[in-house]
PDB file of C-alpha atoms and ligand atoms in Angstrom:
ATOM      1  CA  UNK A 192      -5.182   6.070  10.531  1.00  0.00           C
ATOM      2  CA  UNK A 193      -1.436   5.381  10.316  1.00  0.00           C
ATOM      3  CA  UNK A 194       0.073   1.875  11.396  1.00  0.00           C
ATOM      4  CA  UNK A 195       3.350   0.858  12.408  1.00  0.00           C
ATOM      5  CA  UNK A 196       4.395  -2.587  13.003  1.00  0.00           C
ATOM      6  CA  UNK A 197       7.005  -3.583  15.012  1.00  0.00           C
ATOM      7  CA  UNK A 198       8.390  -6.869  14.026  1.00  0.00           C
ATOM      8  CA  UNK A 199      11.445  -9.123  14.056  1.00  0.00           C
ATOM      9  CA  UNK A 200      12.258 -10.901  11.216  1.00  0.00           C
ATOM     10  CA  UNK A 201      10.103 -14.174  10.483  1.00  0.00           C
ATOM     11  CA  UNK A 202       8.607 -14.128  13.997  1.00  0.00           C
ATOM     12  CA  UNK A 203       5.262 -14.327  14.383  1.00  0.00           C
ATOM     13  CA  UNK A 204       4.796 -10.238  13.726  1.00  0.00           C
ATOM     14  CA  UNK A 205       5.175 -11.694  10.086  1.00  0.00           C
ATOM     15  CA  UNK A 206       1.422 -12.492   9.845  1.00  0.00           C
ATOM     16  CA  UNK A 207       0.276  -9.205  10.724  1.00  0.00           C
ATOM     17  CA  UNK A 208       2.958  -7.801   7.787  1.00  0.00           C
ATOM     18  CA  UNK A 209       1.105 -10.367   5.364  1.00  0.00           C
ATOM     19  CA  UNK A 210      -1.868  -9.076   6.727  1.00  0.00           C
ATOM     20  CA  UNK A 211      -1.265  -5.221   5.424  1.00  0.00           C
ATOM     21  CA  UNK A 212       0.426  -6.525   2.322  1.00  0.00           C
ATOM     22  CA  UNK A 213      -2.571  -8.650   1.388  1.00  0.00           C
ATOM     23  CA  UNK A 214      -4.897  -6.117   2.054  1.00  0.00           C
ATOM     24  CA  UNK A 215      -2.758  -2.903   0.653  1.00  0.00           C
ATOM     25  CA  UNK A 216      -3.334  -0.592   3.834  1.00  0.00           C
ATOM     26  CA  UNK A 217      -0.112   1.804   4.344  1.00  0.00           C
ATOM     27  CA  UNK A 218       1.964   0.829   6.827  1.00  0.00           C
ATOM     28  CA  UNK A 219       5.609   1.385   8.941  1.00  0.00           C
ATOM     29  CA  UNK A 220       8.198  -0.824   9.964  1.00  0.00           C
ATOM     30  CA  UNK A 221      10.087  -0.653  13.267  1.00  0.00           C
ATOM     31  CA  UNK A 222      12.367  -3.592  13.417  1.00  0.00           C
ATOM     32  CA  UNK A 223      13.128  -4.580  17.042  1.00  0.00           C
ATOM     33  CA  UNK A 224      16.202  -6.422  17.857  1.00  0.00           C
ATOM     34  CA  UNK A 225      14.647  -9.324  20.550  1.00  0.00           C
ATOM     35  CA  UNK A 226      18.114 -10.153  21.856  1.00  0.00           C
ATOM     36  CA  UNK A 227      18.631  -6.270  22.945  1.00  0.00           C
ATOM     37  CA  UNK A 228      15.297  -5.276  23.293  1.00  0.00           C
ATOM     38  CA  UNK A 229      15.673  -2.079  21.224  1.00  0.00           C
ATOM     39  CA  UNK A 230      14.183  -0.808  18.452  1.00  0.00           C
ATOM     40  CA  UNK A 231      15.582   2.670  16.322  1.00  0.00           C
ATOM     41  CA  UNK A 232      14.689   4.786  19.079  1.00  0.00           C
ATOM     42  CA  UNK A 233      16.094   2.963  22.200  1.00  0.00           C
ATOM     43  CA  UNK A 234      14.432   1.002  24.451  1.00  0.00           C
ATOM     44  CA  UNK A 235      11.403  -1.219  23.273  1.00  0.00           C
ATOM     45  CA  UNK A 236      10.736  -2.399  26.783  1.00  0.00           C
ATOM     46  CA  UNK A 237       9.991   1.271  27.421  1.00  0.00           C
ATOM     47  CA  UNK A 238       7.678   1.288  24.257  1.00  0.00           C
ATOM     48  CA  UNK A 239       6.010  -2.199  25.056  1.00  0.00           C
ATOM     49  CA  UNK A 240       6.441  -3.322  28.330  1.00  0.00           C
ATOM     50  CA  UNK A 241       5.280  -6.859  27.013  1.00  0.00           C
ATOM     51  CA  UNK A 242       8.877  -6.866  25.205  1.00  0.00           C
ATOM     52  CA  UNK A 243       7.669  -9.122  22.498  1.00  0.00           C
ATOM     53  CA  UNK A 244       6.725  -8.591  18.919  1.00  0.00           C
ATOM     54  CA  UNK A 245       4.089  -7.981  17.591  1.00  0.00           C
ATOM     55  CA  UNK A 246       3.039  -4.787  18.594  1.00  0.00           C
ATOM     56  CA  UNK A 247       1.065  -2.290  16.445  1.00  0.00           C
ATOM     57  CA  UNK A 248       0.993   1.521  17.030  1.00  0.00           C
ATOM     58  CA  UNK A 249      -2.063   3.817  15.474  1.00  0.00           C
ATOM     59  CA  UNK A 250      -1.934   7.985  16.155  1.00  0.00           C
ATOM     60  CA  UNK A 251      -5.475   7.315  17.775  1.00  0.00           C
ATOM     61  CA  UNK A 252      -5.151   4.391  20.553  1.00  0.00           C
ATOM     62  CA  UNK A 253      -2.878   2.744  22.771  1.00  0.00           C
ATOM     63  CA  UNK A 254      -0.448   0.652  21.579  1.00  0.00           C
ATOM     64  CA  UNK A 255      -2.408  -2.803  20.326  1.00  0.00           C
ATOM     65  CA  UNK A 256      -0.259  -6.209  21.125  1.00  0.00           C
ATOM     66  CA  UNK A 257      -0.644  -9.865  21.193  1.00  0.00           C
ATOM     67  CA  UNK A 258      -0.730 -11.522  17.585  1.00  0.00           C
ATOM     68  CA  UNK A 259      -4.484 -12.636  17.203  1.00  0.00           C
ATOM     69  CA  UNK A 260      -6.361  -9.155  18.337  1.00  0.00           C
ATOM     70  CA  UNK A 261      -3.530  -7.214  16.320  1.00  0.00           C
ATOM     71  CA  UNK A 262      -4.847  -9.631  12.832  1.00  0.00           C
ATOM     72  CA  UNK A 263      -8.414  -8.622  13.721  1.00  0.00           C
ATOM     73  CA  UNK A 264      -8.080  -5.209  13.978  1.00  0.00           C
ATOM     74  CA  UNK A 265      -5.846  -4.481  10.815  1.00  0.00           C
ATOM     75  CA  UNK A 266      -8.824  -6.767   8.855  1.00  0.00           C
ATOM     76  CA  UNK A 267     -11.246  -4.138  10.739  1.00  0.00           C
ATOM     77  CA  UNK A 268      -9.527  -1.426   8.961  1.00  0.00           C
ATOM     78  CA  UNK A 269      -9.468  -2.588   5.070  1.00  0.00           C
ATOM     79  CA  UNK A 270     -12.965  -2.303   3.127  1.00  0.00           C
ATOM     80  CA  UNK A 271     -11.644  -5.158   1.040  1.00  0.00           C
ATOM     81  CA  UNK A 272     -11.230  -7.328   4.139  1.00  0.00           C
ATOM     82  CA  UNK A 273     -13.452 -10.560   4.613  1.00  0.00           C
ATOM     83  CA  UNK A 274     -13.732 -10.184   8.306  1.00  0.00           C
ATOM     84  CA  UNK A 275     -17.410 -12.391   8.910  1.00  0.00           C
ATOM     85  CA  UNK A 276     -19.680 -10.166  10.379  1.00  0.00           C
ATOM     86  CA  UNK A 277     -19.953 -10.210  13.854  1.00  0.00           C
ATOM     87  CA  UNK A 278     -21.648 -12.951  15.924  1.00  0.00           C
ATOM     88  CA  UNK A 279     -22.445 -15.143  12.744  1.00  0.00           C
ATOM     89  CA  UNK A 280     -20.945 -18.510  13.150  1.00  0.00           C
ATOM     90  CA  UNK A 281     -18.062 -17.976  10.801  1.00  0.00           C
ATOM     91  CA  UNK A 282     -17.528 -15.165  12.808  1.00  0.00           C
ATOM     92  CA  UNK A 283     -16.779 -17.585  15.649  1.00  0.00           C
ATOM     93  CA  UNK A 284     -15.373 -19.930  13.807  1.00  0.00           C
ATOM     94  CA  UNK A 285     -12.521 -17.415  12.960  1.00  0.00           C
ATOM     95  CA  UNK A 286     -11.849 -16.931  16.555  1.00  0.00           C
ATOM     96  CA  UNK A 287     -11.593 -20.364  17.465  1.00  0.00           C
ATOM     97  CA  UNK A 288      -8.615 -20.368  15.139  1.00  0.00           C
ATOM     98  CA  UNK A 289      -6.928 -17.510  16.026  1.00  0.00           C
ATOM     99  CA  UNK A 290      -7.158 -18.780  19.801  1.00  0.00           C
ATOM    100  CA  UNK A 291      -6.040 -22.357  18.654  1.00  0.00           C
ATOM    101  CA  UNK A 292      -2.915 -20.662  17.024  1.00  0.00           C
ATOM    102  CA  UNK A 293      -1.961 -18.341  19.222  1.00  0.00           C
ATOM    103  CA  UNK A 294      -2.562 -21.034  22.354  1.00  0.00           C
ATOM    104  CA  UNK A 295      -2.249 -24.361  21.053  1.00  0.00           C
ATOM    105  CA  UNK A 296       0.556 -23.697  17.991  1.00  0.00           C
ATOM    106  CA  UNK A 297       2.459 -20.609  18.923  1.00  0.00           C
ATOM    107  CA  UNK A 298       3.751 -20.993  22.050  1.00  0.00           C
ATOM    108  CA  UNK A 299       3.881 -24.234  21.845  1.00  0.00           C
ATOM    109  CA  UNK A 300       6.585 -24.034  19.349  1.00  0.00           C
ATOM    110  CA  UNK A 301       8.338 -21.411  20.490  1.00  0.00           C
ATOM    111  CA  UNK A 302       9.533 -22.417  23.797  1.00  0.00           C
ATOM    112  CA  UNK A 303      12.674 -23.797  23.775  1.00  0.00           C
ATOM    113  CA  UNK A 304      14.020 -21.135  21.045  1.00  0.00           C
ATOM    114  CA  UNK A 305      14.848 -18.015  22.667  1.00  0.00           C
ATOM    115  CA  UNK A 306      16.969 -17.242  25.534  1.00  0.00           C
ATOM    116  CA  UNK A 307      14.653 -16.817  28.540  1.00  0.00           C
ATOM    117  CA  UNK A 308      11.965 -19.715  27.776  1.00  0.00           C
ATOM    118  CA  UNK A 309      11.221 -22.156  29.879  1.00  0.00           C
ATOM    119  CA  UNK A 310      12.407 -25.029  28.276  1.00  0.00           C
ATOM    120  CA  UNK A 311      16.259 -25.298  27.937  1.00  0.00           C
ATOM    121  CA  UNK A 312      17.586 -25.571  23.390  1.00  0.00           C
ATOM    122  CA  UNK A 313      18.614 -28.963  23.240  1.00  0.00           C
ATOM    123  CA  UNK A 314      18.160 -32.128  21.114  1.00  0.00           C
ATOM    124  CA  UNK A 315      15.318 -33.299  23.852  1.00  0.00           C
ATOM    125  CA  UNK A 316      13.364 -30.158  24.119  1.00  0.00           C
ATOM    126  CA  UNK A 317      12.923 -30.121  20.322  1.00  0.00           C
ATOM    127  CA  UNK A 318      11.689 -33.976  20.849  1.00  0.00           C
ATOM    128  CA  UNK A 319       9.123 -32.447  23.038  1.00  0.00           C
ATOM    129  CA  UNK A 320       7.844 -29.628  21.429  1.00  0.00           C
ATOM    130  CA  UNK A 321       7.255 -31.707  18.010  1.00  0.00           C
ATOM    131  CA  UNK A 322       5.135 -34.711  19.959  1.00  0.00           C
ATOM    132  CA  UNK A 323       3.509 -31.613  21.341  1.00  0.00           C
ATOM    133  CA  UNK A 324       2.906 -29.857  18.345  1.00  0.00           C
ATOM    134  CA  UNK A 325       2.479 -32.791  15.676  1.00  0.00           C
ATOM    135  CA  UNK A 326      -1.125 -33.605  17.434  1.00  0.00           C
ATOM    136  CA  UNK A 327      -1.951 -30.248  17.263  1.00  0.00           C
ATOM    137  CA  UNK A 328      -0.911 -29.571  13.478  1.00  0.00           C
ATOM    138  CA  UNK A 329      -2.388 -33.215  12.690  1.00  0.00           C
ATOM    139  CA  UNK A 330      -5.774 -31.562  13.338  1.00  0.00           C
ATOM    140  CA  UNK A 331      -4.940 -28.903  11.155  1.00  0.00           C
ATOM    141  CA  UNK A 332      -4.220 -30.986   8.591  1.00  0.00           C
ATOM    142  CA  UNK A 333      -7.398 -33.412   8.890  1.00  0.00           C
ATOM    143  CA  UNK A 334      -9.458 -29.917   8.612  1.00  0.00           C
ATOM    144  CA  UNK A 335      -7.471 -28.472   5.607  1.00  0.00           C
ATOM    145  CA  UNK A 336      -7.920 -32.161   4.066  1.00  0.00           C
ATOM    146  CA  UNK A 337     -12.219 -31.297   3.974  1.00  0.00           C
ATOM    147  CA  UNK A 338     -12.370 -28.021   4.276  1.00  0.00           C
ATOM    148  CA  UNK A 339      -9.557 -25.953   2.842  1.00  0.00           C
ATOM    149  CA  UNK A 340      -7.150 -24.895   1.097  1.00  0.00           C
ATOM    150  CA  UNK A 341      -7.518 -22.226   3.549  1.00  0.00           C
ATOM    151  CA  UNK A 342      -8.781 -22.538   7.109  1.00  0.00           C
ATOM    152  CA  UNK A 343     -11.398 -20.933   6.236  1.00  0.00           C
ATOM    153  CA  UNK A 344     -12.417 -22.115   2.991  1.00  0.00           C
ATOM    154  CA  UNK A 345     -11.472 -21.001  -0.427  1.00  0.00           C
ATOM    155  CA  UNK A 346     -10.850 -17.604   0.435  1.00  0.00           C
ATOM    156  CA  UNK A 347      -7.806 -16.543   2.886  1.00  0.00           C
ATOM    157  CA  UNK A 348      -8.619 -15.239   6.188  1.00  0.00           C
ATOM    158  CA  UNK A 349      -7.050 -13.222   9.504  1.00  0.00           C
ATOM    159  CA  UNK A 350      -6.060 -16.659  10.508  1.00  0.00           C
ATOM    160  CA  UNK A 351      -3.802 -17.887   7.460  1.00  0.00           C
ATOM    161  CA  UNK A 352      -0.946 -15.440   7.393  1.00  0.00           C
ATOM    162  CA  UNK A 353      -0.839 -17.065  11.671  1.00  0.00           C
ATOM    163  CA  UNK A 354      -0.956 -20.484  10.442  1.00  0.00           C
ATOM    164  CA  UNK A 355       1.836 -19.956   8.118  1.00  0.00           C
ATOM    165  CA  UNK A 356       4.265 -18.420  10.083  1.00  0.00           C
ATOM    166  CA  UNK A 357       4.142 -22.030  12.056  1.00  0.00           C
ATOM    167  CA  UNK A 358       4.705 -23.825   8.956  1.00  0.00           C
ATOM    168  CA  UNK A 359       7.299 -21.755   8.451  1.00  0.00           C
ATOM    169  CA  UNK A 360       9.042 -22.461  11.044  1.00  0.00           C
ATOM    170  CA  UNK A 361       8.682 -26.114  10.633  1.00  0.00           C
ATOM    171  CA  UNK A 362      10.921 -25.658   8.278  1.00  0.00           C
ATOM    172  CA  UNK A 363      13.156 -23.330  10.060  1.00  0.00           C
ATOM    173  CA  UNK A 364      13.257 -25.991  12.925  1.00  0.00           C
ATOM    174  CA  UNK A 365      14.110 -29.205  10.463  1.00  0.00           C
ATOM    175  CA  UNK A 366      10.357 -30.399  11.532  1.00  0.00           C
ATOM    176  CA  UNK A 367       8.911 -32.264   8.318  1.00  0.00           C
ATOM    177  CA  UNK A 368       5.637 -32.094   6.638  1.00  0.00           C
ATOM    178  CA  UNK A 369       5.424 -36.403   6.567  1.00  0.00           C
ATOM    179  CA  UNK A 370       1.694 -37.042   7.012  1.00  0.00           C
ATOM    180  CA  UNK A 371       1.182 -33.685   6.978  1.00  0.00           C
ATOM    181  CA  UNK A 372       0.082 -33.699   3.411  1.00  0.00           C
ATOM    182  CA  UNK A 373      -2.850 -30.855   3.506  1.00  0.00           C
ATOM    183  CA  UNK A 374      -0.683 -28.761   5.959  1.00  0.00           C
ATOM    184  CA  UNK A 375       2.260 -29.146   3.572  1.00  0.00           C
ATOM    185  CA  UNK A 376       0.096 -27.698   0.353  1.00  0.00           C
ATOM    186  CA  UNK A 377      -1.578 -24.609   2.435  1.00  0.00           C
ATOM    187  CA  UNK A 378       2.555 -24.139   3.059  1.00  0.00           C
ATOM    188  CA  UNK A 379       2.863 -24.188  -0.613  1.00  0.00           C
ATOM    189  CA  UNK A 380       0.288 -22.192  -1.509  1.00  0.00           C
ATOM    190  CA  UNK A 381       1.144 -19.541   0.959  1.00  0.00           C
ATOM    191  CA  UNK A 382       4.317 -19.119   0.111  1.00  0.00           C
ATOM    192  CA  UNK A 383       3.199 -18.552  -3.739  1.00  0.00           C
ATOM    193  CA  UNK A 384       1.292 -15.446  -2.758  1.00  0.00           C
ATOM    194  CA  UNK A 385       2.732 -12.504  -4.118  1.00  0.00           C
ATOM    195  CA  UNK A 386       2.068 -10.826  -0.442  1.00  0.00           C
ATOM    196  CA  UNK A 387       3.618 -13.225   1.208  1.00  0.00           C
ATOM    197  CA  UNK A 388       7.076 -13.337  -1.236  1.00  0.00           C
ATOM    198  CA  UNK A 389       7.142  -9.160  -0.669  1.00  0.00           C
ATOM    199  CA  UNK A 390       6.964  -9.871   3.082  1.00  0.00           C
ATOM    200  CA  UNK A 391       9.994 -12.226   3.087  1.00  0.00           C
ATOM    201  CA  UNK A 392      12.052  -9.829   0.762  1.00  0.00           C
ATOM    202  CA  UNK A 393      11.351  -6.691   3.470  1.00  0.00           C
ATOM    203  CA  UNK A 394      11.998  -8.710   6.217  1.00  0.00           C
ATOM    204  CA  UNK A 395      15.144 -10.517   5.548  1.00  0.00           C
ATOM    205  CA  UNK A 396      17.050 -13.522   6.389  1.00  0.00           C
ATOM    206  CA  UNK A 397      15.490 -14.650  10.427  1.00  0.00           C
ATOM    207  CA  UNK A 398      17.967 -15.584  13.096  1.00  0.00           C
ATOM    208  CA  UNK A 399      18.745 -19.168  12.875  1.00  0.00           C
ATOM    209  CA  UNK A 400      16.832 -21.389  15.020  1.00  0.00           C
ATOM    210  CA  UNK A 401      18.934 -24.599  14.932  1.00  0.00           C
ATOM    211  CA  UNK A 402      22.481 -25.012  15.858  1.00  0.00           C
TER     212      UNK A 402
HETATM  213  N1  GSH B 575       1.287 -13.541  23.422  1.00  0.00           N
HETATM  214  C1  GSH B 575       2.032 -12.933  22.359  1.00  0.00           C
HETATM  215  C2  GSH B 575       3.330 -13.693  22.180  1.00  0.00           C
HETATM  216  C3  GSH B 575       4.274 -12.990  21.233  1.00  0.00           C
HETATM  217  C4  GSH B 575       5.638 -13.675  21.171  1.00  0.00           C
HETATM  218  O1  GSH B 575       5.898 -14.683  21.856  1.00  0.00           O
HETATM  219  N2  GSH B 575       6.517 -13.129  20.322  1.00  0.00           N
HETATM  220  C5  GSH B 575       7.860 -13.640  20.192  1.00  0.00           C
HETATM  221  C6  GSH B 575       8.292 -13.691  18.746  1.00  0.00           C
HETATM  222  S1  GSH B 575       7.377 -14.899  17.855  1.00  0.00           S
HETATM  223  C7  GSH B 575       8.810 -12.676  20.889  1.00  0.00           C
HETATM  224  O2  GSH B 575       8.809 -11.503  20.602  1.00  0.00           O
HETATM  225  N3  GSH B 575       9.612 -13.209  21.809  1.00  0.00           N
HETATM  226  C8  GSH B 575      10.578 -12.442  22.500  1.00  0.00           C
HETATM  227  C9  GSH B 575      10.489 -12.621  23.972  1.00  0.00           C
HETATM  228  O3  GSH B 575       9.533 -13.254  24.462  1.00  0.00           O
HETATM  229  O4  GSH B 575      11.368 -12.121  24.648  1.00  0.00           O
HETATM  230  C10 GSH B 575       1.212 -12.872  21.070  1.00  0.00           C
HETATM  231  O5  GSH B 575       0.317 -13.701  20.923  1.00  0.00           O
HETATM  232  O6  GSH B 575       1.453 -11.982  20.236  1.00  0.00           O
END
């Protein structure tokens, strides 16, 4: 099966890339310009009527999109993957992460960022989004603190590379890692994954998100 990605630089298409690096599948990259909306070959609207990255296109089904199924399936399609089989309880477990990313952590963060969200870019919106966030990432942490270094365990899962593109932009956002100690070491350790360093050299330097 062939796989193409389309991503913008350190958005949250980044943990499906550190998905396919980690697990060595062959891949494309099809950068898309958010601001625009186009991609090499025009229009990405036209492509993804969602507009938004990720997206992931196979030669045998319809384009795949949204962040959390896109992490499953690439997992499905790796023998070395550690995808819990179906129904178990780690199974589940893995899904109530995903959801708690994508819902709780991902947009949550993202809102007053890009042009178009519903929350205007100032000083005050940032205040919001952190005492939004922080409770939600404070969970994190306490779980990391028992039952990491991954969310899973010892051994990364589909969730991770999602977890770390929000610690990553933490950072990108001037939001600090103070009594965030667990969250702050899976950030660490992430980042010193050979996978993960690969991912940031393809990708390149993000578009700021401060002033
Ligand atoms: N529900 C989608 C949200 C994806 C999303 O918000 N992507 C952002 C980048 S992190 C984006 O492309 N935003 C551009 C836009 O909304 O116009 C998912 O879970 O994948």
């Amino acid at each position: 099966m062939t796989l193409t990605l389309f991503y913008a630089s350190g958005a949250s298409s980044m943990a499906p890339h550190i998905l396919l690096e980690e697990l060595g599948l062959p891949y494309q990259l099809e950068k898309v310009n958010l601001d625009s909306k186009t991609w090499s070959k025009g229009d990405y609207s036209a492509l993804n009527p969602k507009s938004y990255v990720p997206a992931l296109k196979t030669n045998d089904l319809p384009l795949m999109t949204e962040c959390a199924v896109i992490l499953e399936f690439i997992e499905q399609q790796s023998s070395h993957g550690n995808l819990p089989a179906y129904n178990t309880h780690n199974y589940w477990k893995e899904r109530t992460w995903l959801n708690y990313i994508a819902t709780e952590l991902h947009k949550n963060f993202i809102s007053p960022f890009r042009k178009g969200n519903w929350l205007p870019n100032t000083p005050d919106s940032k205040k919001l989004v952190w005492s939004r966030v922080k409770l939600r990432l404070a969970y994190v942490d306490q779980h990391l603190a028992t039952h990491g270094p991954y969310l899973m365990g010892d051994q990364l899962s589909v969730a991770d590379p999602y977890l770390f593109v929000m610690t990553n932009w933490m950072q990108r956002l001037n939001y600090f890692f103070a009594d965030l100690p667990s969250l702050k070491k899976f950030d660490e350790i992430m980042r010193s994954r050979p996978a993960v360093q690969r991912v940031f050299e393809q990708e390149g330097a993000p578009h700021a998100l401060t002033e």
